[in-house]
Structure formats: structure tokens, C-alpha cells
Amino acid sequence: MSGNDRLQAIIDLLRAENSVETEDLARRFEVTPQTIRRDLAALVERGLAVRTHGGARRMASTSTIAYEDRRLKRAREKEAIGRVVADMIPDGCSIMLNIGSTTEQVAQALSDHQGLVVITNNINVVHILRMSRIASLKIAGGSVRPSDGAIIGGDAVAFMDKHKADFAVIGCSSLDPDGAILDFDDREVSVARAILRNARKKILVADRSKFDVDASVRICSLDELDIVVTDGPPPESFLQAAQACGTEVICATGPT
């Protein structure tokens, strides 16, 4: 079992039982207690658990755990997408990043870059990059959504409209085979739109599971993007729509 799979299993146990014991987990997963302690420390750092004597107990809302679930699902694919995008970003440029587990993997892959100006409405991106060798790290003001650390609302939109960046990297909740890029929350979408209109090169990051999700709020269409990076070939209709408007589709395993 991989580390990510084990973390997901521990989250599931915390959801079901509210508390776990280190020794019990070590036996269950056939790893050392030291490995389990590191796993629990990672969950504590993410706000999903509180350490107890000999284990941990749950400390998170259902919505926070739901976001952690999304982080862990298709984690390797998202990491691959992040590495592909980071290779496109040169040192010393400016980049805007929105909320999302895949954009966070882009931030992680940018950790070794130098001289970046990073502009975001994602608290998690700040945590990822604050100790890296960046030139500037700017975060929007506004209302914080506790479930995922997104800063949303009119203040965040105004903040993005005050800046201009070389690159925008956005995620989404849903992809439609006809080329529509979609999400659930109007406030989140408004920030994503502001990021796109204030960037010179526009990149969407999304794994193929987004084609299985139905959302109703349009962020943009393919013709408003320069590049889409995913983890494998999308539906043929999506590829045709991208080709018709000149948007490049790149798979983390190779170009389509």
C-alpha cells in the first residue's frame, strides 16, 4: 500500500471511528509504529486530526475531509501534471494560481524555481511556497472558505484585477466534452475568471476524472485557454474542440 493510500485509509477510519491507535494501525497496515506516527503527524498538520496519547482523534469538518479526499485521489496523476506545468514556467516570471488540489501540485513542483512572483487566492499555495526561493508571494484578501483554504468574493476578484502575470494556472471541478470548463461556486469562478483575464499565457490543469463530474457554472471555454494539461487522452470531442480553436492539449505521459 502506498503512503497516499494509507493516509486515505486512516482518514476513512477517523471518519468512521473518530479515533485511532498507533499500534493498531501499524498492525493493520503492516508498517512500523514510526511510519504511522509520521502519517498521523501529516494529518495533524493538515488540520484533520489531533494527537492523543498513543494515537489521534478526528478534528475536522466533513467539508475539510472531503477536500483532503480530493487531494489524495489520483495523487500520482496530479503530481505528474504539476511537473509538466512546472517545466513550462521559467525562473523569474510571474504566475497566478487558483484553488485546487492540482494547482497545489503545480506549486509543489515550482518549489525549486528561483525569482518567481506568485499571486494566489489559495492559502495552501502560500504554505507550500513560503520557504522557497521566490521573489514575491502575494495572497488575495477576502473571505476564506474553511473547507479548502480558498479566498473568494469581490475583494479577491479586485485583488487579481490589480495585477498582471506572465502565466495563469487554474484548476476546475468539471470538464464538458464540448470544451466547457466548469465549477460549482460562483464566487470561486469569479476569481478564476479574473486570474485568466490578467495573464498573458493561460493554462488549465485537470485530471480526466473531471469529465465524470457535472458542474453548472462556466469558468471559460477552450478558446480562452492556451494550454490544457491532463493525465491522459481526453474524449475525442474535447480534442476536436481544442484543435478547432488552437488550444494545445498536453498529457502528463506525452502530447496528444
Tab-separated table of C-alpha atoms in Angstrom:
chain	number	residue	atom	x	y	z
A	1	MET	CA	0.000	0.000	0.000
A	2	SER	CA	1.374	3.426	-0.938
A	3	GLY	CA	1.706	6.246	1.566
A	4	ASN	CA	-1.179	8.159	-0.014
A	5	ASP	CA	-3.410	5.071	0.067
A	6	ARG	CA	-2.558	4.532	3.738
A	7	LEU	CA	-3.371	8.158	4.575
A	8	GLN	CA	-6.721	7.795	2.825
A	9	ALA	CA	-7.435	4.628	4.813
A	10	ILE	CA	-6.588	6.386	8.092
A	11	ILE	CA	-8.891	9.284	7.143
A	12	ASP	CA	-11.665	6.765	6.477
A	13	LEU	CA	-11.079	5.179	9.904
A	14	LEU	CA	-11.140	8.574	11.613
A	15	ARG	CA	-14.402	9.379	9.859
A	16	ALA	CA	-15.937	6.082	10.979
A	17	GLU	CA	-14.470	5.709	14.473
A	18	ASN	CA	-13.380	9.252	15.479
A	19	SER	CA	-10.088	7.995	16.956
A	20	VAL	CA	-7.256	5.606	16.067
A	21	GLU	CA	-4.352	3.977	17.921
A	22	THR	CA	-0.804	3.918	16.566
A	23	GLU	CA	-0.104	0.287	17.419
A	24	ASP	CA	-3.417	-0.875	15.942
A	25	LEU	CA	-2.699	0.988	12.706
A	26	ALA	CA	0.826	-0.410	12.498
A	27	ARG	CA	-0.550	-3.953	12.725
A	28	ARG	CA	-3.375	-3.242	10.290
A	29	PHE	CA	-1.094	-1.796	7.606
A	30	GLU	CA	1.958	-3.945	8.400
A	31	VAL	CA	4.288	-0.983	8.852
A	32	THR	CA	6.323	0.280	11.779
A	33	PRO	CA	4.818	2.493	14.504
A	34	GLN	CA	7.279	5.193	13.408
A	35	THR	CA	5.706	5.187	9.936
A	36	ILE	CA	2.231	5.557	11.444
A	37	ARG	CA	3.426	8.404	13.668
A	38	ARG	CA	4.645	10.232	10.568
A	39	ASP	CA	1.284	9.612	8.895
A	40	LEU	CA	-0.584	10.981	11.904
A	41	ALA	CA	1.728	13.993	12.051
A	42	ALA	CA	0.866	14.731	8.407
A	43	LEU	CA	-2.856	14.590	9.219
A	44	VAL	CA	-2.390	16.839	12.230
A	45	GLU	CA	-0.526	19.363	10.071
A	46	ARG	CA	-3.434	19.374	7.609
A	47	GLY	CA	-5.966	20.007	10.376
A	48	LEU	CA	-7.577	16.586	10.085
A	49	ALA	CA	-6.584	15.121	13.455
A	50	VAL	CA	-5.393	15.912	16.976
A	51	ARG	CA	-2.655	13.803	18.521
A	52	THR	CA	-3.620	11.823	21.587
A	53	HIS	CA	-1.581	9.579	23.872
A	54	GLY	CA	-0.932	6.573	21.669
A	55	GLY	CA	-2.774	7.759	18.587
A	56	ALA	CA	-5.011	10.509	17.248
A	57	ARG	CA	-8.604	11.645	17.132
A	58	ARG	CA	-10.558	13.343	14.397
A	59	MET	CA	-10.631	17.118	14.277
A	60	ALA	CA	-12.095	18.286	11.029
A	61	SER	CA	-15.356	19.196	9.427
A	62	THR	CA	-16.857	16.918	6.826
A	63	SER	CA	-16.084	19.510	4.151
A	64	THR	CA	-12.396	19.645	5.088
A	65	ILE	CA	-12.124	15.866	4.919
A	66	ALA	CA	-13.866	15.950	1.533
A	67	TYR	CA	-11.159	18.293	0.222
A	68	GLU	CA	-8.456	16.052	1.669
A	69	ASP	CA	-10.092	13.127	-0.119
A	70	ARG	CA	-9.760	15.029	-3.410
A	71	ARG	CA	-6.096	15.714	-2.689
A	72	LEU	CA	-5.348	12.039	-2.223
A	73	LYS	CA	-7.375	10.717	-5.135
A	74	ARG	CA	-5.340	10.425	-8.345
A	75	ALA	CA	-2.422	11.922	-6.432
A	76	ARG	CA	0.244	10.454	-8.713
A	77	GLU	CA	-1.536	11.770	-11.793
A	78	LYS	CA	-1.792	15.243	-10.276
A	79	GLU	CA	1.894	15.173	-9.347
A	80	ALA	CA	2.752	14.303	-12.953
A	81	ILE	CA	0.597	17.185	-14.221
A	82	GLY	CA	2.328	19.512	-11.771
A	83	ARG	CA	5.776	18.531	-13.024
A	84	VAL	CA	4.790	19.054	-16.671
A	85	VAL	CA	3.466	22.553	-15.957
A	86	ALA	CA	6.459	23.500	-13.790
A	87	ASP	CA	8.722	22.668	-16.734
A	88	MET	CA	6.883	25.328	-18.753
A	89	ILE	CA	7.479	28.045	-16.167
A	90	PRO	CA	10.870	29.797	-16.354
A	91	ASP	CA	12.656	31.277	-13.358
A	92	GLY	CA	11.997	34.940	-12.717
A	93	CYS	CA	8.497	35.145	-14.172
A	94	SER	CA	5.113	35.899	-12.570
A	95	ILE	CA	2.341	33.347	-12.119
A	96	MET	CA	-1.219	33.311	-10.782
A	97	LEU	CA	-2.607	30.137	-9.179
A	98	ASN	CA	-6.156	29.480	-8.032
A	99	ILE	CA	-7.640	26.970	-5.597
A	100	GLY	CA	-7.448	23.248	-6.296
A	101	SER	CA	-5.577	20.097	-5.426
A	102	THR	CA	-3.929	20.000	-8.871
A	103	THR	CA	-2.801	23.637	-8.788
A	104	GLU	CA	-1.261	22.834	-5.407
A	105	GLN	CA	0.779	20.117	-7.107
A	106	VAL	CA	1.953	22.728	-9.608
A	107	ALA	CA	3.049	24.898	-6.675
A	108	GLN	CA	4.870	21.937	-5.153
A	109	ALA	CA	6.698	21.315	-8.437
A	110	LEU	CA	7.693	25.010	-8.549
A	111	SER	CA	9.387	24.852	-5.144
A	112	ASP	CA	12.878	24.727	-6.666
A	113	HIS	CA	12.305	27.630	-9.046
A	114	GLN	CA	14.001	30.940	-8.336
A	115	GLY	CA	12.790	34.520	-8.546
A	116	LEU	CA	9.100	33.813	-9.155
A	117	VAL	CA	6.376	36.315	-8.365
A	118	VAL	CA	3.440	34.177	-7.191
A	119	ILE	CA	-0.075	35.614	-6.894
A	120	THR	CA	-2.813	33.404	-5.475
A	121	ASN	CA	-6.117	33.095	-3.667
A	122	ASN	CA	-5.065	29.702	-2.267
A	123	ILE	CA	-3.793	29.592	1.319
A	124	ASN	CA	-2.308	26.149	0.698
A	125	VAL	CA	-0.095	27.532	-2.079
A	126	VAL	CA	1.290	30.041	0.413
A	127	HIS	CA	2.188	27.239	2.826
A	128	ILE	CA	3.852	25.276	0.025
A	129	LEU	CA	5.958	28.128	-1.357
A	130	ARG	CA	6.632	30.435	1.575
A	131	MET	CA	10.074	28.916	2.295
A	132	SER	CA	11.147	28.636	-1.356
A	133	ARG	CA	13.453	30.964	-3.286
A	134	ILE	CA	10.716	33.130	-4.774
A	135	ALA	CA	10.942	36.877	-5.291
A	136	SER	CA	7.443	37.686	-4.052
A	137	LEU	CA	4.416	35.818	-2.723
A	138	LYS	CA	1.116	37.698	-2.790
A	139	ILE	CA	-2.214	36.439	-1.480
A	140	ALA	CA	-5.657	37.908	-2.050
A	141	GLY	CA	-7.727	39.326	0.755
A	142	GLY	CA	-11.357	38.398	1.300
A	143	SER	CA	-13.467	35.618	2.741
A	144	VAL	CA	-11.687	32.322	3.452
A	145	ARG	CA	-13.606	29.128	2.690
A	146	PRO	CA	-12.656	26.853	5.608
A	147	SER	CA	-13.103	23.614	3.686
A	148	ASP	CA	-10.202	24.169	1.283
A	149	GLY	CA	-8.423	27.449	2.057
A	150	ALA	CA	-9.835	29.332	-0.938
A	151	ILE	CA	-10.108	33.108	-0.647
A	152	ILE	CA	-13.193	34.114	-2.569
A	153	GLY	CA	-15.520	37.032	-3.119
A	154	GLY	CA	-15.344	40.535	-4.513
A	155	ASP	CA	-12.177	41.541	-2.665
A	156	ALA	CA	-10.295	38.593	-4.157
A	157	VAL	CA	-11.537	39.475	-7.644
A	158	ALA	CA	-10.442	43.101	-7.204
A	159	PHE	CA	-7.030	41.927	-5.977
A	160	MET	CA	-6.467	39.832	-9.087
A	161	ASP	CA	-7.595	42.688	-11.321
A	162	LYS	CA	-4.840	44.884	-9.818
A	163	HIS	CA	-2.141	42.543	-11.138
A	164	LYS	CA	-0.861	41.199	-14.438
A	165	ALA	CA	1.065	37.928	-14.678
A	166	ASP	CA	3.012	36.024	-17.301
A	167	PHE	CA	1.145	32.786	-16.549
A	168	ALA	CA	-2.223	31.766	-15.130
A	169	VAL	CA	-2.613	28.207	-13.882
A	170	ILE	CA	-6.165	27.302	-12.903
A	171	GLY	CA	-7.983	24.132	-11.939
A	172	CYS	CA	-11.657	23.293	-12.243
A	173	SER	CA	-14.243	20.860	-10.894
A	174	SER	CA	-15.734	19.690	-14.172
A	175	LEU	CA	-14.882	19.344	-17.858
A	176	ASP	CA	-17.540	19.028	-20.510
A	177	PRO	CA	-16.710	17.052	-23.661
A	178	ASP	CA	-17.812	20.077	-25.720
A	179	GLY	CA	-14.958	22.130	-24.243
A	180	ALA	CA	-16.690	23.993	-21.410
A	181	ILE	CA	-14.625	24.446	-18.236
A	182	LEU	CA	-16.921	24.396	-15.188
A	183	ASP	CA	-17.152	24.709	-11.415
A	184	PHE	CA	-19.770	24.809	-8.648
A	185	ASP	CA	-19.279	28.103	-6.781
A	186	ASP	CA	-19.992	31.440	-8.494
A	187	ARG	CA	-17.609	33.218	-6.125
A	188	GLU	CA	-14.756	30.839	-6.908
A	189	VAL	CA	-15.461	31.096	-10.625
A	190	SER	CA	-15.334	34.893	-10.466
A	191	VAL	CA	-11.802	34.727	-9.073
A	192	ALA	CA	-10.728	32.184	-11.699
A	193	ARG	CA	-12.074	34.447	-14.454
A	194	ALA	CA	-10.152	37.405	-13.021
A	195	ILE	CA	-6.972	35.323	-12.999
A	196	LEU	CA	-7.465	34.377	-16.652
A	197	ARG	CA	-8.120	37.897	-17.885
A	198	ASN	CA	-4.990	39.193	-16.155
A	199	ALA	CA	-2.499	36.643	-17.504
A	200	ARG	CA	-0.593	36.504	-20.771
A	201	LYS	CA	-0.497	32.686	-21.045
A	202	LYS	CA	-3.417	30.682	-19.697
A	203	ILE	CA	-3.034	27.048	-18.555
A	204	LEU	CA	-5.730	24.702	-17.265
A	205	VAL	CA	-4.719	21.704	-15.135
A	206	ALA	CA	-7.266	18.899	-14.704
A	207	ASP	CA	-7.138	15.124	-14.492
A	208	ARG	CA	-9.523	13.030	-16.578
A	209	SER	CA	-11.861	12.311	-13.662
A	210	LYS	CA	-13.235	15.845	-14.179
A	211	PHE	CA	-15.099	14.527	-17.232
A	212	ASP	CA	-17.179	12.424	-14.826
A	213	VAL	CA	-18.280	15.443	-12.736
A	214	ASP	CA	-21.259	17.665	-13.571
A	215	ALA	CA	-20.988	21.330	-12.585
A	216	SER	CA	-23.056	24.203	-13.914
A	217	VAL	CA	-21.030	27.423	-13.562
A	218	ARG	CA	-18.866	28.199	-16.579
A	219	ILE	CA	-15.334	29.411	-15.936
A	220	CYS	CA	-14.416	29.666	-19.586
A	221	SER	CA	-14.312	27.805	-22.876
A	222	LEU	CA	-11.348	26.139	-24.535
A	223	ASP	CA	-10.834	29.089	-26.871
A	224	GLU	CA	-9.972	31.223	-23.813
A	225	LEU	CA	-7.084	28.924	-22.862
A	226	ASP	CA	-3.655	28.414	-24.397
A	227	ILE	CA	-2.841	25.006	-22.914
A	228	VAL	CA	-4.710	22.192	-21.155
A	229	VAL	CA	-2.592	19.729	-19.179
A	230	THR	CA	-4.223	16.460	-18.170
A	231	ASP	CA	-3.107	12.936	-17.275
A	232	GLY	CA	-4.193	11.096	-20.414
A	233	PRO	CA	-6.178	11.398	-23.640
A	234	PRO	CA	-9.493	13.249	-23.158
A	235	PRO	CA	-12.668	12.432	-25.097
A	236	GLU	CA	-12.369	12.829	-28.861
A	237	SER	CA	-14.974	15.616	-28.918
A	238	PHE	CA	-12.902	17.611	-26.412
A	239	LEU	CA	-9.774	17.141	-28.539
A	240	GLN	CA	-11.633	18.249	-31.650
A	241	ALA	CA	-12.913	21.369	-29.872
A	242	ALA	CA	-9.374	22.160	-28.724
A	243	GLN	CA	-7.936	21.693	-32.205
A	244	ALA	CA	-10.644	23.888	-33.715
A	245	CYS	CA	-9.676	26.842	-31.526
A	246	GLY	CA	-5.925	26.227	-31.418
A	247	THR	CA	-5.688	25.250	-27.744
A	248	GLU	CA	-2.873	22.786	-27.059
A	249	VAL	CA	-3.708	19.652	-25.075
A	250	ILE	CA	-0.771	18.029	-23.288
A	251	CYS	CA	-0.878	14.741	-21.401
A	252	ALA	CA	1.462	14.184	-18.492
A	253	THR	CA	2.524	10.994	-20.285
A	254	GLY	CA	3.125	12.781	-23.584
A	255	PRO	CA	1.442	15.111	-26.099
A	256	THR	CA	-1.834	14.127	-27.763
